[in-house]
XYZ file of C-alpha atoms in Angstrom:
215
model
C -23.982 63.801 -169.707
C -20.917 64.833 -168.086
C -22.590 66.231 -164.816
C -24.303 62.405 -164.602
C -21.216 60.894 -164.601
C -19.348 63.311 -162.284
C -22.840 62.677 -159.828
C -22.302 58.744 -160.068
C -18.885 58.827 -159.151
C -19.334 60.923 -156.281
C -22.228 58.308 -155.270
C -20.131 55.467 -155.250
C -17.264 57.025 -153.521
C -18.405 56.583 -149.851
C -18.906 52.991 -151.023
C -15.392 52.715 -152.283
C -14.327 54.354 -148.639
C -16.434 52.274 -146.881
C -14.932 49.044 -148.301
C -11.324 50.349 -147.782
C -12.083 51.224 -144.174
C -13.296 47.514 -143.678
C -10.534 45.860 -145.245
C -8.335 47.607 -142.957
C -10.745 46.826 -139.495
C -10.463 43.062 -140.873
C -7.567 42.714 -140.641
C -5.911 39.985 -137.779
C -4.806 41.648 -134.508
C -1.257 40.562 -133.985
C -0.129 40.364 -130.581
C 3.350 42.322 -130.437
C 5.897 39.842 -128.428
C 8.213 41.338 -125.534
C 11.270 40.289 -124.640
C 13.703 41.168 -121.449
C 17.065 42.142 -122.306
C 18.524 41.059 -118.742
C 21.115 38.493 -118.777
C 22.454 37.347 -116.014
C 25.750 37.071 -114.404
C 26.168 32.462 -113.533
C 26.903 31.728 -110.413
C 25.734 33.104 -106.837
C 25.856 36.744 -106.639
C 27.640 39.027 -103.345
C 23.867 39.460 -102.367
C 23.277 35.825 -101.846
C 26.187 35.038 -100.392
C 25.865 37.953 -97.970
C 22.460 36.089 -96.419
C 23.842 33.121 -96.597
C 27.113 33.585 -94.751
C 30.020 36.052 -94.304
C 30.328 38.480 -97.031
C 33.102 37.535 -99.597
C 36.110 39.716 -100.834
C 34.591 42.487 -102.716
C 36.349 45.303 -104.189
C 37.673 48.572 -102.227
C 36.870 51.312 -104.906
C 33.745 52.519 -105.705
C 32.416 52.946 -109.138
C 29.491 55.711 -110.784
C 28.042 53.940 -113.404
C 26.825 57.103 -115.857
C 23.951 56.352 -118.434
C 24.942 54.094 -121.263
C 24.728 55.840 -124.526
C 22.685 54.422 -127.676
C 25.023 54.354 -131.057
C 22.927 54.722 -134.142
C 19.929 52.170 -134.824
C 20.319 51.117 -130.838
C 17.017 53.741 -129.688
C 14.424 51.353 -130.793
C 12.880 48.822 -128.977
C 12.167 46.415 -132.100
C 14.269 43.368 -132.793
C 17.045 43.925 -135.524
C 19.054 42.038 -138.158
C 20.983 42.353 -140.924
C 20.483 40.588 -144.188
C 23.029 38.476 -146.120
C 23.095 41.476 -148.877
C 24.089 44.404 -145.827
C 20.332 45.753 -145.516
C 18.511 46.103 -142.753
C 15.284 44.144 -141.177
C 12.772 44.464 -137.951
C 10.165 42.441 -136.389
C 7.347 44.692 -136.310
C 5.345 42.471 -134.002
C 8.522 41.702 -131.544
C 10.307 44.237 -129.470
C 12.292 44.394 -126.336
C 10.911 45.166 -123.116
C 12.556 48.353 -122.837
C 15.270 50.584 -125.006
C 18.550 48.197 -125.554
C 20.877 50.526 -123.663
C 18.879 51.198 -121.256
C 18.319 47.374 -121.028
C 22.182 47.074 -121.371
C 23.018 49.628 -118.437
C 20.853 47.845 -116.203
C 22.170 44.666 -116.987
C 25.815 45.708 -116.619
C 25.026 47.127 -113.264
C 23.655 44.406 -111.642
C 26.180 42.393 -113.491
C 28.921 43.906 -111.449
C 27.132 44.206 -108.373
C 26.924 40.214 -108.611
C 30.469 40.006 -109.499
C 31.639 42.179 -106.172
C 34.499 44.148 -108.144
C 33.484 47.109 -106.004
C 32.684 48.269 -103.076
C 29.406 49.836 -104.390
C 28.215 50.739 -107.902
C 26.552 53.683 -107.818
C 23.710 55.939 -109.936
C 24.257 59.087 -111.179
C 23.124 61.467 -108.432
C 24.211 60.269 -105.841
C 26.473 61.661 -102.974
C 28.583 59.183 -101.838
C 32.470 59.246 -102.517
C 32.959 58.097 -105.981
C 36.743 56.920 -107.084
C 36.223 55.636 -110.483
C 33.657 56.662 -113.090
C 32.562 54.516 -116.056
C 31.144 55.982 -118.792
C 29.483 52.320 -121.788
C 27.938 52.844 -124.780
C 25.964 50.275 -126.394
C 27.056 49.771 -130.150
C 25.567 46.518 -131.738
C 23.035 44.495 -130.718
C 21.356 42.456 -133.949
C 21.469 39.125 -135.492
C 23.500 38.849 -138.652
C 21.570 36.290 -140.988
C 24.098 36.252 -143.062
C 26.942 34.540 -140.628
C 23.764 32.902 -138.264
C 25.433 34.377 -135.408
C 23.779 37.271 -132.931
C 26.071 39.983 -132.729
C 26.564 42.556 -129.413
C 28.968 45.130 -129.225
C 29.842 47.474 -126.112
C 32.203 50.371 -125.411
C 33.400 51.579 -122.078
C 35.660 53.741 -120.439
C 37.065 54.352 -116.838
C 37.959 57.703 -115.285
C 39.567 58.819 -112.021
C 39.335 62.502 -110.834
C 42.470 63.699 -109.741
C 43.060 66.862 -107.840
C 46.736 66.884 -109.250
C 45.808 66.061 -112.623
C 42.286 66.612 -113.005
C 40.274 63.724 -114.831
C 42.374 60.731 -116.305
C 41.665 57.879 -118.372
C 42.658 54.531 -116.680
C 40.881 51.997 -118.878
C 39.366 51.923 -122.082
C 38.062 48.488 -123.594
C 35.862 47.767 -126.279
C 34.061 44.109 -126.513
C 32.523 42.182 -129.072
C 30.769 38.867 -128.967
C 28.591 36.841 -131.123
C 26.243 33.856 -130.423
C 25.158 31.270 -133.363
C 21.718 31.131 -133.824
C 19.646 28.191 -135.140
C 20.080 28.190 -139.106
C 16.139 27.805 -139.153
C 14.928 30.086 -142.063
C 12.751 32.173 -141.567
C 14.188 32.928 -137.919
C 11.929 33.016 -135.189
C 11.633 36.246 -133.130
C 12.280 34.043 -130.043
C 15.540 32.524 -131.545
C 16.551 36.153 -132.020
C 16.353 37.220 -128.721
C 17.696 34.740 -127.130
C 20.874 34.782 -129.206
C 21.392 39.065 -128.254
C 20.729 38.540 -124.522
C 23.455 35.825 -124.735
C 25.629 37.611 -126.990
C 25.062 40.569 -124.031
C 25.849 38.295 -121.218
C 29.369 37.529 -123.068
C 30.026 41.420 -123.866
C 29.045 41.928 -120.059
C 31.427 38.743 -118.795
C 34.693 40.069 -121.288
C 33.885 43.759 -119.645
C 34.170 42.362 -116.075
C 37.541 40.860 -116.711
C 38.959 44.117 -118.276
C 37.546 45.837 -115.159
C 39.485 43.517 -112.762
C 42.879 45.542 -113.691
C 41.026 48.515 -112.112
C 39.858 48.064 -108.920
């Protein structure tokens, strides 16, 4: 009796399997959404006005823009936010277009490229003169649900090497921004994203004024 019942179970497992398998193949493809995390700086940019006329006043120094570290949480790609009660959430099916800081270092170089504070911004590698380095780090980027405000955070500091004194500090600044989002509940991914890349483009616009008393 036993041995019949252990041989009908085994039967009817592939069929058990089989319907598990399907449920899962049913299931609705979601398309994932991208999103570019490239604000940019308003207004024409030294580029433009360079083909359309005489080149305006653009800074004297030149600046090496090193790779813009990722805090903790800021290595994924997929939207964030934070709950009213502290915990975390993610849109599976929404992501940016590349990692945030690596989103955010592009952004803040062509940011100050646009703005002209320097006579060149340059990559890591290269081998022309370099008189200020700038090492950013990228430390918020989500949208707090519980304020309905996106939040962005960045860190940067300036350095000058010194044969006399070796490498110095000249400026250190730290900006924070936030964005209000609609109050729409749930919130959209594209609501979201829109509300970081223009809490970014305020980090990035605070960051160019502190880097005025540098150049």
């Amino acid at each position: 009796m036993r041995r019949r019942m252990l041989l009908g179970a085994a039967a009817l497992a592939p069929a058990v399997t089989a319907l598990g398998a399907c449920s899962v193949l049913n299931q609705d493809y979601v398309e994932p959404r991208r999103y570019p995390l490239a604000p940019r700086r308003p207004g024409p940019s030294m580029a433009g006005m360079s083909a359309m006329g005489p080149r305006g006043a653009r800074g004297k120094k030149t600046l090496l823009m090193r790779l813009t570290r990722a805090a903790a949480g800021m290595d994924g790609r997929l939207l964030r936010s934070i709950r009213p009660d502290g915990t975390e959430a993610t849109e599976y099916y929404a992501e940016w277009t590349a990692p945030p800081a690596e989103a955010a270092e592009d952004s803040l170089r062509r940011w100050l490229v646009d703005a002209g504070l320097f006579a060149a911004v340059l990559a890591p590698g290269t081998r022309g003169a370099v008189d200020l380095t700038m090492e950013s780090e990228l430390v918020a980027l989500h949208v707090d649900l519980g304020r309905g405000v996106a939040v962005c955070s960045m860190t940067v500091v300036v350095l000058r090497d010194t044969s006399q004194f070796g490498t110095r500090v000249v400026g250190q600044y730290a900006e924070t921004a936030t964005v209000p989002v609609p109050p729409d509940r749930p919130l959209g991914p594209d609501a979201q994203a829109a509300g970081m890349v223009a809490a970014l483009a305020a980090v990035l616009g605070r960051l160019e004024g502190d880097l005025r008393a540098v150049t």
